[in-house]
Amino acid sequence: MTDPTTPPGDQSQAPEGEAPAAPAAPATSEAPTAYAAAPNPYAPAPNPYAPAPGTKTGIRPWVWWVIGGAVALVVVIIVAVVLFVSLLSGKGAKGVAEQYLNDIAKGDAKAANALSRADASDFLLTDAVLAKAKRITDPAVTRTLSNRGSDQTQVSVAYKLGGKTYRDTIELDKDDKGWFVSRGLVYTLPYVSSSIAGFTVAGADQTITSDDSELSAYPGVYTLGAPNRFYDLAGSPTLTVAAGSYADLKLDLTPSAEYLSEVQKQVDAHYAECATKTVYYDVEDCGIDLSYPANMPASSSTVAVTVVESPKVAVGDGSSYYQFKIGEGSFTAVLTGADYRGNPATENLTGRAGYISADISIKDDKVVVTFK
């Protein structure tokens, strides 16, 4: 007989005398499903591009290497382009230095002067002078050294002249007009002694004298000449102007025939003026050495001098070409006055050129003799 309290479908009964068994647990081991919380209508929408939970968000190290390499490549390309354009345009320090050397080698002093902004007063830095000179060959820039603190650049150069290789250093700088040669290939000429009249350089229109102590020229072998028409220069001397070349200036200058002719005219005029003097001792002071009277005093007598032959001018033996020597010449004189007894008397005298001192200079293309 069934128990009316037993649920239908479950008619099993525990054996008599045993307690009823507990209901068996479900076969699955999963935890009970939790109930989801109700959605928040005000929460922001999720970012579809956000990384999954637990994913690192930093930039990978290799990415930085790629970026750095790309930037470095761009910088290198920019620098290369700038240098390439600079070389093509000739405006770089090296390009200007090479152009400067080539201008000198070609004899284009005007272009070299423009690159170096040379002083226009240096009358040897001209196309005419370089055209007459033996110029440099094989000019080359061997090294450049830039100053990190400025645009100043030192450039080592080399060139050949007269079969010899010369080396030097020039300097370049930069301003708003571009690169220019601030210290170039110009060399000071040797000192000219004041004891000589000077010399000329082929192609120049001025004479170089002792007053031109700071005169400069581009490297070259220059042919020298006499300073003017009043001097002759023996041989065909040349002057080598180059780096480290300190030539001893030796010139065999002698007064020309025209020089001696001009001096002779002024010597003749000087002695003709001396002959006009009537006081015995004034005549001697002027340069005529008269014989002494035997029978009458010279100081109280009047003298009349005649120039028989004017002293002849010749080249002096001294080292100075401004000096000259003269011959004795020939003079006569008549002394008129009273003898030692007070009686009227005359006496004939003879004379020759005595001591005379004179300076000779060339002024305004004229010979000027100053007697002392």
mmCIF file of N, CA and C in Angstrom, residues 195-311:
data_model
loop_
_atom_site.group_PDB
_atom_site.id
_atom_site.type_symbol
_atom_site.label_atom_id
_atom_site.label_comp_id
_atom_site.label_asym_id
_atom_site.label_seq_id
_atom_site.Cartn_x
_atom_site.Cartn_y
_atom_site.Cartn_z
ATOM 1 N N SER A 195 119.907 103.320 -52.321
ATOM 2 C CA SER A 195 121.116 103.669 -53.075
ATOM 3 C C SER A 195 120.966 103.414 -54.571
ATOM 4 N N ILE A 196 119.879 102.767 -54.967
ATOM 5 C CA ILE A 196 119.644 102.536 -56.392
ATOM 6 C C ILE A 196 118.344 103.208 -56.801
ATOM 7 N N ALA A 197 118.216 103.432 -58.073
ATOM 8 C CA ALA A 197 117.047 104.153 -58.572
ATOM 9 C C ALA A 197 115.803 103.279 -58.648
ATOM 10 N N GLY A 198 115.958 101.979 -58.465
ATOM 11 C CA GLY A 198 114.807 101.091 -58.514
ATOM 12 C C GLY A 198 114.816 100.219 -59.758
ATOM 13 N N PHE A 199 113.654 99.665 -60.107
ATOM 14 C CA PHE A 199 113.534 98.813 -61.287
ATOM 15 C C PHE A 199 112.070 98.768 -61.708
ATOM 16 N N THR A 200 111.833 98.209 -62.868
ATOM 17 C CA THR A 200 110.472 98.023 -63.354
ATOM 18 C C THR A 200 110.212 96.544 -63.552
ATOM 19 N N VAL A 201 108.935 96.174 -63.552
ATOM 20 C CA VAL A 201 108.500 94.812 -63.834
ATOM 21 C C VAL A 201 107.756 94.828 -65.163
ATOM 22 N N ALA A 202 108.069 93.869 -66.023
ATOM 23 C CA ALA A 202 107.439 93.818 -67.338
ATOM 24 C C ALA A 202 105.920 93.812 -67.196
ATOM 25 N N GLY A 203 105.273 94.737 -67.907
ATOM 26 C CA GLY A 203 103.824 94.855 -67.865
ATOM 27 C C GLY A 203 103.319 95.925 -66.917
ATOM 28 N N ALA A 204 104.161 96.389 -65.995
ATOM 29 C CA ALA A 204 103.755 97.424 -65.039
ATOM 30 C C ALA A 204 104.051 98.803 -65.606
ATOM 31 N N ASP A 205 103.269 99.771 -65.190
ATOM 32 C CA ASP A 205 103.451 101.129 -65.684
ATOM 33 C C ASP A 205 104.072 102.049 -64.644
ATOM 34 N N GLN A 206 104.586 101.471 -63.565
ATOM 35 C CA GLN A 206 105.220 102.273 -62.530
ATOM 36 C C GLN A 206 106.567 101.674 -62.153
ATOM 37 N N THR A 207 107.440 102.546 -61.654
ATOM 38 C CA THR A 207 108.763 102.116 -61.198
ATOM 39 C C THR A 207 108.693 101.718 -59.726
ATOM 40 N N ILE A 208 109.371 100.644 -59.381
ATOM 41 C CA ILE A 208 109.429 100.185 -57.995
ATOM 42 C C ILE A 208 110.693 100.750 -57.357
ATOM 43 N N THR A 209 110.527 101.517 -56.302
ATOM 44 C CA THR A 209 111.648 102.160 -55.630
ATOM 45 C C THR A 209 111.643 101.780 -54.151
ATOM 46 N N SER A 210 112.532 102.406 -53.400
ATOM 47 C CA SER A 210 112.612 102.145 -51.963
ATOM 48 C C SER A 210 111.359 102.609 -51.228
ATOM 49 N N ASP A 211 110.539 103.424 -51.854
ATOM 50 C CA ASP A 211 109.292 103.870 -51.234
ATOM 51 C C ASP A 211 108.211 102.792 -51.257
ATOM 52 N N ASP A 212 108.414 101.767 -52.076
ATOM 53 C CA ASP A 212 107.410 100.711 -52.219
ATOM 54 C C ASP A 212 107.791 99.502 -51.367
ATOM 55 N N SER A 213 107.757 99.673 -50.060
ATOM 56 C CA SER A 213 108.226 98.624 -49.153
ATOM 57 C C SER A 213 107.200 97.522 -48.939
ATOM 58 N N GLU A 214 105.926 97.764 -49.228
ATOM 59 C CA GLU A 214 104.882 96.773 -48.981
ATOM 60 C C GLU A 214 104.236 96.304 -50.274
ATOM 61 N N LEU A 215 104.919 96.400 -51.367
ATOM 62 C CA LEU A 215 104.351 96.012 -52.652
ATOM 63 C C LEU A 215 104.330 94.493 -52.784
ATOM 64 N N SER A 216 103.216 93.941 -53.312
ATOM 65 C CA SER A 216 103.049 92.498 -53.416
ATOM 66 C C SER A 216 102.734 92.092 -54.845
ATOM 67 N N ALA A 217 102.949 90.789 -55.115
ATOM 68 C CA ALA A 217 102.678 90.236 -56.439
ATOM 69 C C ALA A 217 102.220 88.799 -56.301
ATOM 70 N N TYR A 218 101.524 88.306 -57.314
ATOM 71 C CA TYR A 218 101.137 86.901 -57.348
ATOM 72 C C TYR A 218 102.366 86.053 -57.656
ATOM 73 N N PRO A 219 102.342 84.766 -57.310
ATOM 74 C CA PRO A 219 103.502 83.925 -57.606
ATOM 75 C C PRO A 219 103.784 83.894 -59.096
ATOM 76 N N GLY A 220 105.061 83.994 -59.442
ATOM 77 C CA GLY A 220 105.467 83.997 -60.847
ATOM 78 C C GLY A 220 106.928 84.362 -60.975
ATOM 79 N N VAL A 221 107.442 84.242 -62.178
ATOM 80 C CA VAL A 221 108.810 84.671 -62.483
ATOM 81 C C VAL A 221 108.695 85.921 -63.346
ATOM 82 N N TYR A 222 109.156 87.039 -62.807
ATOM 83 C CA TYR A 222 108.977 88.340 -63.447
ATOM 84 C C TYR A 222 110.286 88.831 -64.053
ATOM 85 N N THR A 223 110.185 89.418 -65.239
ATOM 86 C CA THR A 223 111.340 90.009 -65.907
ATOM 87 C C THR A 223 111.483 91.467 -65.478
ATOM 88 N N LEU A 224 112.687 91.831 -65.062
ATOM 89 C CA LEU A 224 112.934 93.176 -64.545
ATOM 90 C C LEU A 224 113.569 94.058 -65.602
ATOM 91 N N GLY A 225 113.405 95.353 -65.441
ATOM 92 C CA GLY A 225 113.978 96.314 -66.369
ATOM 93 C C GLY A 225 114.519 97.525 -65.642
ATOM 94 N N ALA A 226 115.156 98.412 -66.393
ATOM 95 C CA ALA A 226 115.705 99.645 -65.827
ATOM 96 C C ALA A 226 114.575 100.530 -65.327
ATOM 97 N N PRO A 227 114.830 101.320 -64.295
ATOM 98 C CA PRO A 227 113.768 102.135 -63.718
ATOM 99 C C PRO A 227 113.280 103.259 -64.626
ATOM 100 N N ASN A 228 114.143 103.749 -65.492
ATOM 101 C CA ASN A 228 113.785 104.828 -66.399
ATOM 102 C C ASN A 228 114.849 104.925 -67.507
ATOM 103 N N ARG A 229 114.702 105.924 -68.362
ATOM 104 C CA ARG A 229 115.605 106.053 -69.506
ATOM 105 C C ARG A 229 117.001 106.531 -69.120
ATOM 106 N N PHE A 230 117.172 106.873 -67.870
ATOM 107 C CA PHE A 230 118.473 107.376 -67.447
ATOM 108 C C PHE A 230 119.386 106.284 -66.884
ATOM 109 N N TYR A 231 118.927 105.041 -66.906
ATOM 110 C CA TYR A 231 119.747 103.941 -66.401
ATOM 111 C C TYR A 231 119.708 102.768 -67.367
ATOM 112 N N ASP A 232 120.798 102.030 -67.399
ATOM 113 C CA ASP A 232 120.874 100.773 -68.139
ATOM 114 C C ASP A 232 120.975 99.633 -67.137
ATOM 115 N N LEU A 233 120.273 98.537 -67.443
ATOM 116 C CA LEU A 233 120.314 97.353 -66.588
ATOM 117 C C LEU A 233 120.964 96.217 -67.358
ATOM 118 N N ALA A 234 122.102 95.775 -66.859
ATOM 119 C CA ALA A 234 122.855 94.731 -67.545
ATOM 120 C C ALA A 234 122.116 93.398 -67.480
ATOM 121 N N GLY A 235 122.215 92.638 -68.587
ATOM 122 C CA GLY A 235 121.589 91.330 -68.635
ATOM 123 C C GLY A 235 120.076 91.423 -68.711
ATOM 124 N N SER A 236 119.427 90.301 -68.461
ATOM 125 C CA SER A 236 117.962 90.238 -68.420
ATOM 126 C C SER A 236 117.549 89.583 -67.105
ATOM 127 N N PRO A 237 117.704 90.288 -66.006
ATOM 128 C CA PRO A 237 117.437 89.680 -64.691
ATOM 129 C C PRO A 237 115.959 89.365 -64.501
ATOM 130 N N THR A 238 115.703 88.338 -63.714
ATOM 131 C CA THR A 238 114.334 87.955 -63.362
ATOM 132 C C THR A 238 114.209 87.887 -61.846
ATOM 133 N N LEU A 239 112.974 87.950 -61.394
ATOM 134 C CA LEU A 239 112.681 87.865 -59.967
ATOM 135 C C LEU A 239 111.624 86.794 -59.758
ATOM 136 N N THR A 240 111.954 85.774 -58.966
ATOM 137 C CA THR A 240 111.007 84.703 -58.653
ATOM 138 C C THR A 240 110.244 85.057 -57.387
ATOM 139 N N VAL A 241 108.937 85.129 -57.512
ATOM 140 C CA VAL A 241 108.064 85.428 -56.386
ATOM 141 C C VAL A 241 107.247 84.174 -56.101
ATOM 142 N N ALA A 242 107.471 83.560 -54.925
ATOM 143 C CA ALA A 242 106.769 82.324 -54.582
ATOM 144 C C ALA A 242 106.837 82.098 -53.078
ATOM 145 N N ALA A 243 106.135 81.070 -52.609
ATOM 146 C CA ALA A 243 106.119 80.745 -51.193
ATOM 147 C C ALA A 243 107.509 80.366 -50.710
ATOM 148 N N GLY A 244 107.980 81.046 -49.655
ATOM 149 C CA GLY A 244 109.279 80.731 -49.085
ATOM 150 C C GLY A 244 110.457 81.142 -49.935
ATOM 151 N N SER A 245 110.224 81.950 -50.976
ATOM 152 C CA SER A 245 111.320 82.376 -51.853
ATOM 153 C C SER A 245 111.701 83.803 -51.503
ATOM 154 N N TYR A 246 112.901 83.967 -50.948
ATOM 155 C CA TYR A 246 113.385 85.289 -50.550
ATOM 156 C C TYR A 246 114.623 85.614 -51.390
ATOM 157 N N ALA A 247 114.370 86.014 -52.615
ATOM 158 C CA ALA A 247 115.467 86.274 -53.542
ATOM 159 C C ALA A 247 116.220 87.538 -53.141
ATOM 160 N N ASP A 248 117.529 87.475 -53.277
ATOM 161 C CA ASP A 248 118.372 88.643 -53.036
ATOM 162 C C ASP A 248 118.374 89.482 -54.307
ATOM 163 N N LEU A 249 117.891 90.696 -54.182
ATOM 164 C CA LEU A 249 117.749 91.551 -55.348
ATOM 165 C C LEU A 249 119.100 92.134 -55.743
ATOM 166 N N LYS A 250 119.651 91.662 -56.850
ATOM 167 C CA LYS A 250 120.931 92.161 -57.332
ATOM 168 C C LYS A 250 120.730 92.733 -58.735
ATOM 169 N N LEU A 251 120.963 94.024 -58.844
ATOM 170 C CA LEU A 251 120.750 94.712 -60.109
ATOM 171 C C LEU A 251 122.019 95.435 -60.516
ATOM 172 N N ASP A 252 122.447 95.179 -61.734
ATOM 173 C CA ASP A 252 123.639 95.841 -62.268
ATOM 174 C C ASP A 252 123.194 97.071 -63.050
ATOM 175 N N LEU A 253 122.888 98.128 -62.295
ATOM 176 C CA LEU A 253 122.417 99.379 -62.892
ATOM 177 C C LEU A 253 123.585 100.337 -63.119
ATOM 178 N N THR A 254 123.602 100.941 -64.282
ATOM 179 C CA THR A 254 124.611 101.966 -64.587
ATOM 180 C C THR A 254 123.923 103.145 -65.269
ATOM 181 N N PRO A 255 124.422 104.351 -65.042
ATOM 182 C CA PRO A 255 123.833 105.506 -65.721
ATOM 183 C C PRO A 255 123.929 105.364 -67.238
ATOM 184 N N SER A 256 122.866 105.708 -67.898
ATOM 185 C CA SER A 256 122.833 105.608 -69.355
ATOM 186 C C SER A 256 123.524 106.813 -69.990
ATOM 187 N N ALA A 257 123.694 106.755 -71.293
ATOM 188 C CA ALA A 257 124.295 107.880 -72.026
ATOM 189 C C ALA A 257 123.438 109.129 -71.875
ATOM 190 N N GLU A 258 122.137 108.950 -71.835
ATOM 191 C CA GLU A 258 121.236 110.097 -71.668
ATOM 192 C C GLU A 258 121.388 110.699 -70.274
ATOM 193 N N TYR A 259 121.582 109.834 -69.278
ATOM 194 C CA TYR A 259 121.814 110.305 -67.917
ATOM 195 C C TYR A 259 123.071 111.180 -67.875
ATOM 196 N N LEU A 260 124.176 110.681 -68.443
ATOM 197 C CA LEU A 260 125.440 111.428 -68.421
ATOM 198 C C LEU A 260 125.335 112.730 -69.208
ATOM 199 N N SER A 261 124.561 112.693 -70.278
ATOM 200 C CA SER A 261 124.387 113.908 -71.080
ATOM 201 C C SER A 261 123.656 114.984 -70.284
ATOM 202 N N GLU A 262 122.606 114.581 -69.549
ATOM 203 C CA GLU A 262 121.859 115.536 -68.741
ATOM 204 C C GLU A 262 122.713 116.085 -67.601
ATOM 205 N N VAL A 263 123.489 115.199 -66.971
ATOM 206 C CA VAL A 263 124.362 115.663 -65.890
ATOM 207 C C VAL A 263 125.421 116.607 -66.433
ATOM 208 N N GLN A 264 125.987 116.283 -67.613
ATOM 209 C CA GLN A 264 127.023 117.128 -68.203
ATOM 210 C C GLN A 264 126.505 118.535 -68.474
ATOM 211 N N LYS A 265 125.275 118.622 -68.945
ATOM 212 C CA LYS A 265 124.703 119.937 -69.220
ATOM 213 C C LYS A 265 124.631 120.764 -67.944
ATOM 214 N N GLN A 266 124.245 120.159 -66.855
ATOM 215 C CA GLN A 266 124.108 120.899 -65.616
ATOM 216 C C GLN A 266 125.471 121.204 -64.977
ATOM 217 N N VAL A 267 126.462 120.321 -65.210
ATOM 218 C CA VAL A 267 127.825 120.617 -64.739
ATOM 219 C C VAL A 267 128.401 121.798 -65.522
ATOM 220 N N ASP A 268 128.180 121.782 -66.836
ATOM 221 C CA ASP A 268 128.662 122.905 -67.661
ATOM 222 C C ASP A 268 128.045 124.221 -67.200
ATOM 223 N N ALA A 269 126.738 124.177 -66.902
ATOM 224 C CA ALA A 269 126.050 125.395 -66.463
ATOM 225 C C ALA A 269 126.577 125.846 -65.111
ATOM 226 N N HIS A 270 126.923 124.891 -64.254
ATOM 227 C CA HIS A 270 127.435 125.244 -62.937
ATOM 228 C C HIS A 270 128.780 125.971 -63.045
ATOM 229 N N TYR A 271 129.699 125.426 -63.845
ATOM 230 C CA TYR A 271 131.024 126.056 -63.953
ATOM 231 C C TYR A 271 130.970 127.355 -64.737
ATOM 232 N N ALA A 272 130.039 127.470 -65.640
ATOM 233 C CA ALA A 272 129.874 128.748 -66.341
ATOM 234 C C ALA A 272 129.430 129.825 -65.363
ATOM 235 N N GLU A 273 128.582 129.444 -64.403
ATOM 236 C CA GLU A 273 128.158 130.403 -63.388
ATOM 237 C C GLU A 273 129.309 130.740 -62.451
ATOM 238 N N CYS A 274 130.138 129.749 -62.134
ATOM 239 C CA CYS A 274 131.296 130.012 -61.278
ATOM 240 C C CYS A 274 132.232 131.037 -61.925
ATOM 241 N N ALA A 275 132.334 130.963 -63.241
ATOM 242 C CA ALA A 275 133.254 131.854 -63.959
ATOM 243 C C ALA A 275 132.786 133.300 -63.943
ATOM 244 N N THR A 276 131.542 133.529 -63.557
ATOM 245 C CA THR A 276 131.048 134.913 -63.512
ATOM 246 C C THR A 276 131.418 135.605 -62.199
ATOM 247 N N LYS A 277 131.914 134.862 -61.243
ATOM 248 C CA LYS A 277 132.260 135.449 -59.948
ATOM 249 C C LYS A 277 133.579 136.220 -60.082
ATOM 250 N N THR A 278 133.695 137.294 -59.338
ATOM 251 C CA THR A 278 134.865 138.168 -59.463
ATOM 252 C C THR A 278 135.745 138.178 -58.222
ATOM 253 N N VAL A 279 135.329 137.503 -57.180
ATOM 254 C CA VAL A 279 136.136 137.411 -55.974
ATOM 255 C C VAL A 279 136.869 136.074 -55.994
ATOM 256 N N TYR A 280 138.172 136.143 -55.790
ATOM 257 C CA TYR A 280 139.031 134.976 -55.907
ATOM 258 C C TYR A 280 138.507 133.798 -55.063
ATOM 259 N N TYR A 281 138.216 134.028 -53.795
ATOM 260 C CA TYR A 281 137.826 132.951 -52.905
ATOM 261 C C TYR A 281 136.391 132.464 -53.185
ATOM 262 N N ASP A 282 135.536 133.310 -53.733
ATOM 263 C CA ASP A 282 134.203 132.859 -54.159
ATOM 264 C C ASP A 282 134.320 131.883 -55.318
ATOM 265 N N VAL A 283 135.278 132.135 -56.206
ATOM 266 C CA VAL A 283 135.504 131.218 -57.332
ATOM 267 C C VAL A 283 135.952 129.855 -56.813
ATOM 268 N N GLU A 284 136.826 129.858 -55.830
ATOM 269 C CA GLU A 284 137.295 128.589 -55.276
ATOM 270 C C GLU A 284 136.178 127.839 -54.560
ATOM 271 N N ASP A 285 135.359 128.574 -53.816
ATOM 272 C CA ASP A 285 134.247 127.926 -53.119
ATOM 273 C C ASP A 285 133.235 127.321 -54.090
ATOM 274 N N CYS A 286 133.192 127.876 -55.293
ATOM 275 C CA CYS A 286 132.247 127.375 -56.295
ATOM 276 C C CYS A 286 132.737 126.079 -56.940
ATOM 277 N N GLY A 287 134.061 125.802 -56.812
ATOM 278 C CA GLY A 287 134.565 124.543 -57.357
ATOM 279 C C GLY A 287 135.679 124.688 -58.366
ATOM 280 N N ILE A 288 136.225 125.908 -58.535
ATOM 281 C CA ILE A 288 137.360 126.102 -59.441
ATOM 282 C C ILE A 288 138.592 126.407 -58.592
ATOM 283 N N ASP A 289 139.578 125.556 -58.749
ATOM 284 C CA ASP A 289 140.808 125.688 -57.970
ATOM 285 C C ASP A 289 141.823 126.476 -58.805
ATOM 286 N N LEU A 290 142.010 127.782 -58.470
ATOM 287 C CA LEU A 290 142.926 128.643 -59.217
ATOM 288 C C LEU A 290 144.317 128.633 -58.583
ATOM 289 N N SER A 291 145.297 128.873 -59.416
ATOM 290 C CA SER A 291 146.666 129.013 -58.886
ATOM 291 C C SER A 291 146.741 130.289 -58.052
ATOM 292 N N TYR A 292 147.672 130.333 -57.090
ATOM 293 C CA TYR A 292 147.746 131.482 -56.187
ATOM 294 C C TYR A 292 148.648 132.554 -56.811
ATOM 295 N N PRO A 293 148.227 133.810 -56.762
ATOM 296 C CA PRO A 293 149.065 134.877 -57.348
ATOM 297 C C PRO A 293 150.388 135.035 -56.608
ATOM 298 N N ALA A 294 151.432 135.404 -57.355
ATOM 299 C CA ALA A 294 152.773 135.500 -56.761
ATOM 300 C C ALA A 294 153.090 136.925 -56.313
ATOM 301 N N ASN A 295 152.592 137.953 -57.037
ATOM 302 C CA ASN A 295 153.038 139.319 -56.771
ATOM 303 C C ASN A 295 151.938 140.240 -56.246
ATOM 304 N N MET A 296 150.761 139.733 -55.988
ATOM 305 C CA MET A 296 149.677 140.598 -55.532
ATOM 306 C C MET A 296 148.720 139.796 -54.647
ATOM 307 N N PRO A 297 148.095 140.451 -53.720
ATOM 308 C CA PRO A 297 147.187 139.743 -52.823
ATOM 309 C C PRO A 297 145.891 139.357 -53.547
ATOM 310 N N ALA A 298 145.422 138.137 -53.269
ATOM 311 C CA ALA A 298 144.219 137.645 -53.959
ATOM 312 C C ALA A 298 142.948 138.260 -53.381
ATOM 313 N N SER A 299 142.978 138.556 -52.084
ATOM 314 C CA SER A 299 141.754 139.006 -51.419
ATOM 315 C C SER A 299 141.308 140.393 -51.850
ATOM 316 N N SER A 300 142.251 141.240 -52.250
ATOM 317 C CA SER A 300 141.893 142.620 -52.600
ATOM 318 C C SER A 300 141.912 142.854 -54.097
ATOM 319 N N SER A 301 141.961 141.810 -54.868
ATOM 320 C CA SER A 301 142.023 141.921 -56.323
ATOM 321 C C SER A 301 140.741 141.375 -56.944
ATOM 322 N N THR A 302 140.544 141.764 -58.185
ATOM 323 C CA THR A 302 139.388 141.281 -58.939
ATOM 324 C C THR A 302 139.861 140.233 -59.927
ATOM 325 N N VAL A 303 139.068 139.144 -60.029
ATOM 326 C CA VAL A 303 139.463 138.052 -60.901
ATOM 327 C C VAL A 303 138.427 137.883 -62.006
ATOM 328 N N ALA A 304 138.910 137.590 -63.196
ATOM 329 C CA ALA A 304 138.042 137.294 -64.340
ATOM 330 C C ALA A 304 138.410 135.906 -64.837
ATOM 331 N N VAL A 305 137.488 134.982 -64.783
ATOM 332 C CA VAL A 305 137.742 133.573 -65.101
ATOM 333 C C VAL A 305 137.185 133.230 -66.465
ATOM 334 N N THR A 306 137.929 132.422 -67.203
ATOM 335 C CA THR A 306 137.491 131.900 -68.497
ATOM 336 C C THR A 306 137.497 130.370 -68.440
ATOM 337 N N VAL A 307 136.399 129.772 -68.916
ATOM 338 C CA VAL A 307 136.319 128.306 -68.971
ATOM 339 C C VAL A 307 136.891 127.858 -70.302
ATOM 340 N N VAL A 308 138.061 127.255 -70.245
ATOM 341 C CA VAL A 308 138.679 126.744 -71.464
ATOM 342 C C VAL A 308 138.031 125.396 -71.844
ATOM 343 N N GLU A 309 137.898 124.541 -70.882
ATOM 344 C CA GLU A 309 137.242 123.237 -71.100
ATOM 345 C C GLU A 309 136.498 122.847 -69.820
ATOM 346 N N SER A 310 135.215 122.643 -69.967
ATOM 347 C CA SER A 310 134.426 122.269 -68.795
ATOM 348 C C SER A 310 134.774 120.844 -68.357
ATOM 349 N N PRO A 311 134.811 120.590 -67.067
ATOM 350 C CA PRO A 311 135.117 119.240 -66.589
ATOM 351 C C PRO A 311 134.141 118.211 -67.181
#
